[in-house]
């Protein structure tokens, strides 16, 4: 089955969303955005995993979700799931008790108390909730910690008739900024978090699937086009933005991304490297587990018995006694390369390929 969302909690544990045997196909939704199959996913959907071993700590959510999309954990440990099938954002305790529901169950709409295929949530330290809404409404909606509607902003710069999926949201409270990813447009829009006033737009080289705060205070975007290498790109202005190719994802439909500490089997108890977790959505029969990369600085010397890629190339490593099974090396430095115009990268895809993109 597909793992569609991944995030890291304050305690370092990994939380992931698993759709089981439920796959998003062209027939999953009717023209009015209601689901063709109203049954709930019978398997556990929400999983908490040990960061080093990947072992399951807890799993819950059987019979509660229709088409879970992305997952968020706030500073108190509460778990938020955006379910595009239910047209709701659901807040749970870490053990799976439902605490809050935003939107009307199975009823898409555009109002203060309706959502339509919401995609993700960002939560402020005071509990304020920002929802990227989503596949239908192309807006960001702000709610209080108690679920009270506080305001919204329409995503700008969308051509008439163009698809405007707001696929991810990221909050940077240090700069009073909320970022939203306009996937098909290849743009990240910045709003003032306090009042949702539009600030500016950043153009990126490919479709933008997920946003993540980087290790040094810079927002990062997971970008990808079918048959192309995925890239992690710094969100910002100018030609000096850093970017890194993430290998092995050309046909894996990377959907969400998270940063965490690399496994101690590689770094030991000393200062740990960063790890990149990618949730792929391949469609039937699914992609299997999370894809895991160790981010290795360009000047970092790996142990002698590690057989991996050379500097700056991000080549998929071979499994060794040092690198745990399933992990890959991705060189992380400034710059791995400088962004070049999209036309130079040859990022165009055919209409048929675009229609094949997963959700």
XYZ file of C-alpha atoms in Angstrom:
359
model
C 0.000 0.000 0.000
C 0.913 3.668 -0.261
C 2.511 5.726 2.491
C 1.257 9.210 1.661
C 2.463 11.371 4.537
C 5.400 11.517 6.922
C 6.439 13.839 9.738
C 8.735 13.840 12.761
C 7.491 14.551 16.289
C 9.278 16.522 18.973
C 10.493 13.307 20.609
C 12.174 12.244 17.364
C 9.706 9.512 16.487
C 8.415 9.233 12.935
C 4.704 9.402 12.143
C 3.425 8.113 8.818
C 0.120 7.624 6.999
C -0.657 4.302 5.350
C -3.606 3.929 2.967
C -3.670 0.146 3.079
C -5.377 -1.210 -0.023
C -7.030 2.142 -0.803
C -5.599 3.815 -3.915
C -6.527 7.131 -5.504
C -7.524 6.442 -9.103
C -9.415 8.375 -11.760
C -12.658 6.848 -10.474
C -12.180 7.550 -6.766
C -14.158 10.808 -6.817
C -17.319 11.897 -8.604
C -17.665 15.188 -10.453
C -19.037 16.825 -7.291
C -15.861 15.758 -5.382
C -17.658 13.170 -3.250
C -16.034 9.747 -2.973
C -17.296 6.892 -5.103
C -16.444 4.437 -2.324
C -17.782 5.689 0.997
C -16.399 2.798 3.048
C -13.571 3.404 5.500
C -10.098 1.897 5.255
C -10.180 -1.231 7.464
C -6.443 -1.238 8.274
C -4.622 0.941 10.778
C -3.718 4.156 8.981
C -1.623 6.151 11.466
C 1.740 4.689 12.471
C 4.352 5.905 14.930
C 7.803 4.496 14.161
C 11.095 4.378 16.026
C 13.489 6.768 14.299
C 16.488 4.415 14.347
C 14.975 0.976 13.896
C 11.765 1.746 12.020
C 9.869 -0.548 14.379
C 6.225 0.313 14.994
C 5.603 2.009 18.338
C 1.868 2.426 17.896
C -0.678 2.089 15.111
C -4.320 3.101 15.037
C -7.088 4.534 12.876
C -8.718 1.419 11.418
C -12.208 2.228 10.172
C -11.813 6.004 10.566
C -10.346 7.290 7.290
C -11.431 7.456 3.659
C -8.430 8.888 1.785
C -5.792 10.194 4.227
C -3.408 12.624 2.586
C -0.798 14.143 4.949
C 0.018 14.114 8.654
C 1.233 16.710 11.175
C 2.238 16.494 14.852
C 2.154 19.623 17.037
C 4.388 20.524 19.983
C 1.998 18.850 22.434
C 2.108 15.600 20.490
C -1.382 15.882 18.990
C -1.712 14.269 15.565
C -3.514 15.977 12.656
C -4.605 14.096 9.554
C -5.935 15.782 6.422
C -8.389 13.367 4.799
C -9.321 14.365 1.247
C -12.072 11.728 1.146
C -13.810 12.878 4.315
C -13.159 16.552 3.402
C -11.956 17.055 6.943
C -8.941 17.726 9.095
C -8.988 15.475 12.156
C -7.030 16.092 15.353
C -6.193 13.126 17.579
C -4.379 12.407 20.800
C -1.161 10.384 20.334
C -3.148 7.261 21.214
C -5.821 7.923 18.592
C -8.648 9.642 20.491
C -10.483 12.119 18.259
C -10.178 15.632 19.713
C -11.353 17.963 16.936
C -12.799 17.812 13.429
C -12.647 20.663 10.916
C -14.977 20.541 7.920
C -18.131 18.514 7.375
C -17.768 14.761 7.096
C -18.040 13.558 3.477
C -19.511 16.953 2.450
C -17.229 19.073 0.249
C -17.861 22.799 0.193
C -16.517 26.324 0.248
C -17.522 28.084 3.460
C -16.296 28.875 6.962
C -17.141 25.358 8.134
C -16.588 23.338 4.958
C -13.415 22.088 3.317
C -12.915 20.366 -0.023
C -10.152 17.779 -0.258
C -7.837 19.450 2.287
C -4.227 18.384 1.892
C -2.135 19.311 4.952
C -2.007 21.196 8.257
C 0.535 23.471 9.944
C 0.127 24.246 13.644
C 1.491 27.260 15.537
C 2.921 27.075 19.040
C -0.319 28.564 20.413
C -2.384 25.920 18.623
C -3.552 28.052 15.685
C -4.230 25.788 12.705
C -3.467 26.541 9.049
C -5.077 24.237 6.471
C -4.125 23.980 2.804
C -7.522 23.530 1.144
C -6.684 21.885 -1.193
C -7.759 20.163 -4.420
C -10.978 22.155 -4.935
C -10.890 25.501 -3.118
C -7.315 26.658 -3.773
C -7.066 28.530 -0.498
C -5.413 28.527 2.896
C -7.747 28.589 5.909
C -6.861 29.677 9.448
C -8.584 28.256 12.533
C -8.129 28.823 16.243
C -6.980 26.009 18.492
C -10.649 25.400 19.343
C -11.599 25.099 15.679
C -13.072 28.591 15.306
C -12.753 30.008 11.795
C -10.336 32.958 11.775
C -9.899 33.757 8.097
C -8.677 32.574 4.725
C -6.664 33.641 1.699
C -7.021 32.607 -1.910
C -3.890 31.342 -3.621
C -2.869 33.975 -6.214
C -1.398 33.908 -9.709
C -3.534 31.131 -11.113
C -4.426 31.421 -14.783
C -8.085 31.195 -15.701
C -9.165 27.575 -15.881
C -5.826 26.272 -14.611
C -5.609 23.567 -11.986
C -4.632 25.103 -8.673
C -3.967 22.330 -6.174
C -2.717 23.740 -2.871
C -0.764 20.650 -1.893
C 1.312 21.562 1.177
C 1.597 24.202 3.897
C 4.528 25.229 6.117
C 4.584 27.715 9.005
C 7.645 29.805 9.920
C 6.696 31.666 13.090
C 10.108 33.340 13.336
C 9.282 35.402 10.242
C 5.475 35.441 10.652
C 5.201 33.566 7.373
C 3.023 30.743 6.144
C 4.080 29.110 2.879
C 1.780 27.163 0.579
C 2.725 24.994 -2.382
C 0.787 25.482 -5.610
C 1.702 22.107 -7.051
C 0.919 22.328 -10.762
C 2.118 25.921 -11.017
C 5.526 25.087 -9.533
C 5.191 27.982 -7.112
C 5.393 28.599 -3.377
C 3.278 31.491 -2.121
C 4.139 33.349 1.085
C 1.531 34.969 3.337
C 1.814 36.832 6.608
C 0.709 34.275 9.195
C -0.839 36.859 11.522
C -3.363 38.198 9.000
C -2.967 36.095 5.820
C -1.896 39.100 3.763
C -0.068 38.013 0.625
C 3.701 38.667 0.679
C 5.327 37.160 -2.389
C 5.683 34.178 -4.717
C 8.698 31.954 -5.363
C 9.058 30.114 -8.666
C 10.557 26.620 -8.517
C 11.774 24.368 -11.347
C 9.154 21.620 -11.132
C 5.860 20.724 -9.493
C 5.968 21.365 -5.748
C 4.731 18.416 -3.699
C 5.741 19.128 -0.112
C 7.316 21.799 2.074
C 9.647 21.183 5.008
C 11.743 23.401 7.260
C 15.416 22.720 6.586
C 18.187 22.171 9.128
C 19.411 25.769 9.043
C 16.164 27.732 9.087
C 15.553 27.653 5.342
C 12.307 26.319 3.911
C 12.804 23.378 1.550
C 10.515 22.127 -1.197
C 10.213 18.628 -2.629
C 9.858 19.100 -6.386
C 9.349 16.473 -9.040
C 8.007 15.815 -12.540
C 7.284 12.422 -14.022
C 10.390 10.773 -15.540
C 12.609 13.369 -13.839
C 14.801 13.188 -10.758
C 13.183 14.645 -7.681
C 14.916 17.646 -6.142
C 15.033 19.275 -2.733
C 15.156 23.017 -3.391
C 15.620 25.939 -1.030
C 12.630 28.266 -1.177
C 13.871 31.796 -1.785
C 14.786 34.421 -4.319
C 17.808 34.654 -6.583
C 19.977 32.220 -8.494
C 22.089 31.178 -5.516
C 19.517 28.866 -4.005
C 20.900 25.464 -3.153
C 19.293 22.317 -4.519
C 19.967 18.609 -4.317
C 18.948 15.768 -6.587
C 17.230 12.894 -4.769
C 17.969 9.777 -6.839
C 15.770 6.783 -7.474
C 12.416 8.592 -7.541
C 11.732 9.001 -11.266
C 8.851 6.512 -11.166
C 8.071 6.609 -7.443
C 5.784 9.667 -7.293
C 7.343 11.305 -4.199
C 4.484 12.817 -2.220
C 5.762 14.030 1.148
C 9.101 14.582 2.871
C 10.503 14.973 6.384
C 13.899 15.600 7.979
C 15.128 13.737 11.028
C 18.365 12.528 12.619
C 20.315 9.852 10.769
C 20.477 6.406 12.401
C 23.057 5.966 15.130
C 24.326 2.883 13.284
C 25.990 5.319 10.886
C 26.966 8.250 13.090
C 27.299 6.722 16.532
C 26.635 8.832 19.605
C 28.481 11.866 18.218
C 26.841 14.718 16.339
C 24.377 13.006 14.046
C 23.865 13.600 10.355
C 20.484 14.508 8.952
C 18.233 12.001 7.245
C 15.623 12.610 4.576
C 12.432 10.542 4.577
C 10.337 10.424 1.412
C 6.792 9.048 1.204
C 6.153 7.728 -2.345
C 2.701 7.246 -3.881
C 3.003 4.822 -6.786
C -0.546 3.594 -7.098
C -1.466 -0.110 -7.245
C 0.145 -2.237 -5.998
C 1.850 0.490 -3.966
C 5.414 1.448 -3.221
C 5.990 -0.251 0.081
C 8.008 1.436 2.834
C 9.342 4.949 3.235
C 12.420 5.809 1.214
C 15.303 6.848 3.466
C 18.390 8.890 2.644
C 21.324 9.951 4.792
C 22.382 13.532 4.054
C 26.167 13.552 3.977
C 28.037 16.909 3.942
C 30.364 17.235 0.968
C 33.426 17.392 3.230
C 32.345 14.517 5.483
C 34.427 11.339 5.423
C 32.316 8.224 5.550
C 33.713 5.123 7.266
C 36.163 3.183 5.107
C 33.905 0.168 4.741
C 31.051 2.292 3.394
C 30.558 1.831 -0.347
C 28.574 4.833 -1.567
C 28.527 7.687 -4.033
C 31.186 10.318 -4.562
C 30.929 13.934 -3.477
C 27.948 15.914 -4.718
C 26.489 13.131 -6.850
C 23.874 11.676 -4.520
C 24.373 8.202 -5.974
C 22.358 5.395 -4.443
C 24.610 3.551 -2.050
C 25.085 -0.162 -1.684
C 24.044 -1.709 1.593
C 26.985 -2.160 3.929
C 27.467 -3.104 7.600
C 27.682 0.621 8.341
C 24.732 1.837 6.297
C 21.564 0.130 7.615
C 19.572 -1.822 5.067
C 17.250 0.365 3.045
C 19.198 3.586 3.591
C 20.870 5.562 0.799
C 23.524 8.243 0.695
C 22.705 11.759 -0.502
C 25.526 14.298 -0.435
C 24.432 17.496 1.318
C 26.506 20.605 0.749
C 26.422 24.154 -0.526
C 26.177 24.093 -3.368
C 25.570 20.631 -4.757
C 24.689 22.616 -7.831
C 23.128 25.972 -8.631
C 19.620 26.083 -10.042
C 19.381 26.709 -13.756
C 16.284 27.805 -15.701
C 13.587 25.175 -16.088
C 13.947 25.223 -19.867
C 17.571 24.147 -19.559
C 16.576 21.229 -17.359
C 14.037 20.069 -19.949
C 11.167 19.840 -17.477
C 8.324 19.646 -19.976
C 6.092 16.555 -19.853
C 3.346 15.378 -22.149
C -0.320 15.839 -21.334
C -0.690 12.089 -20.910
C 2.165 12.060 -18.417
C 0.633 14.955 -16.486
C -2.670 13.126 -16.269
C -0.848 10.123 -14.857
C 0.543 12.065 -11.900
C -0.555 10.672 -8.574
C -2.396 12.504 -5.830
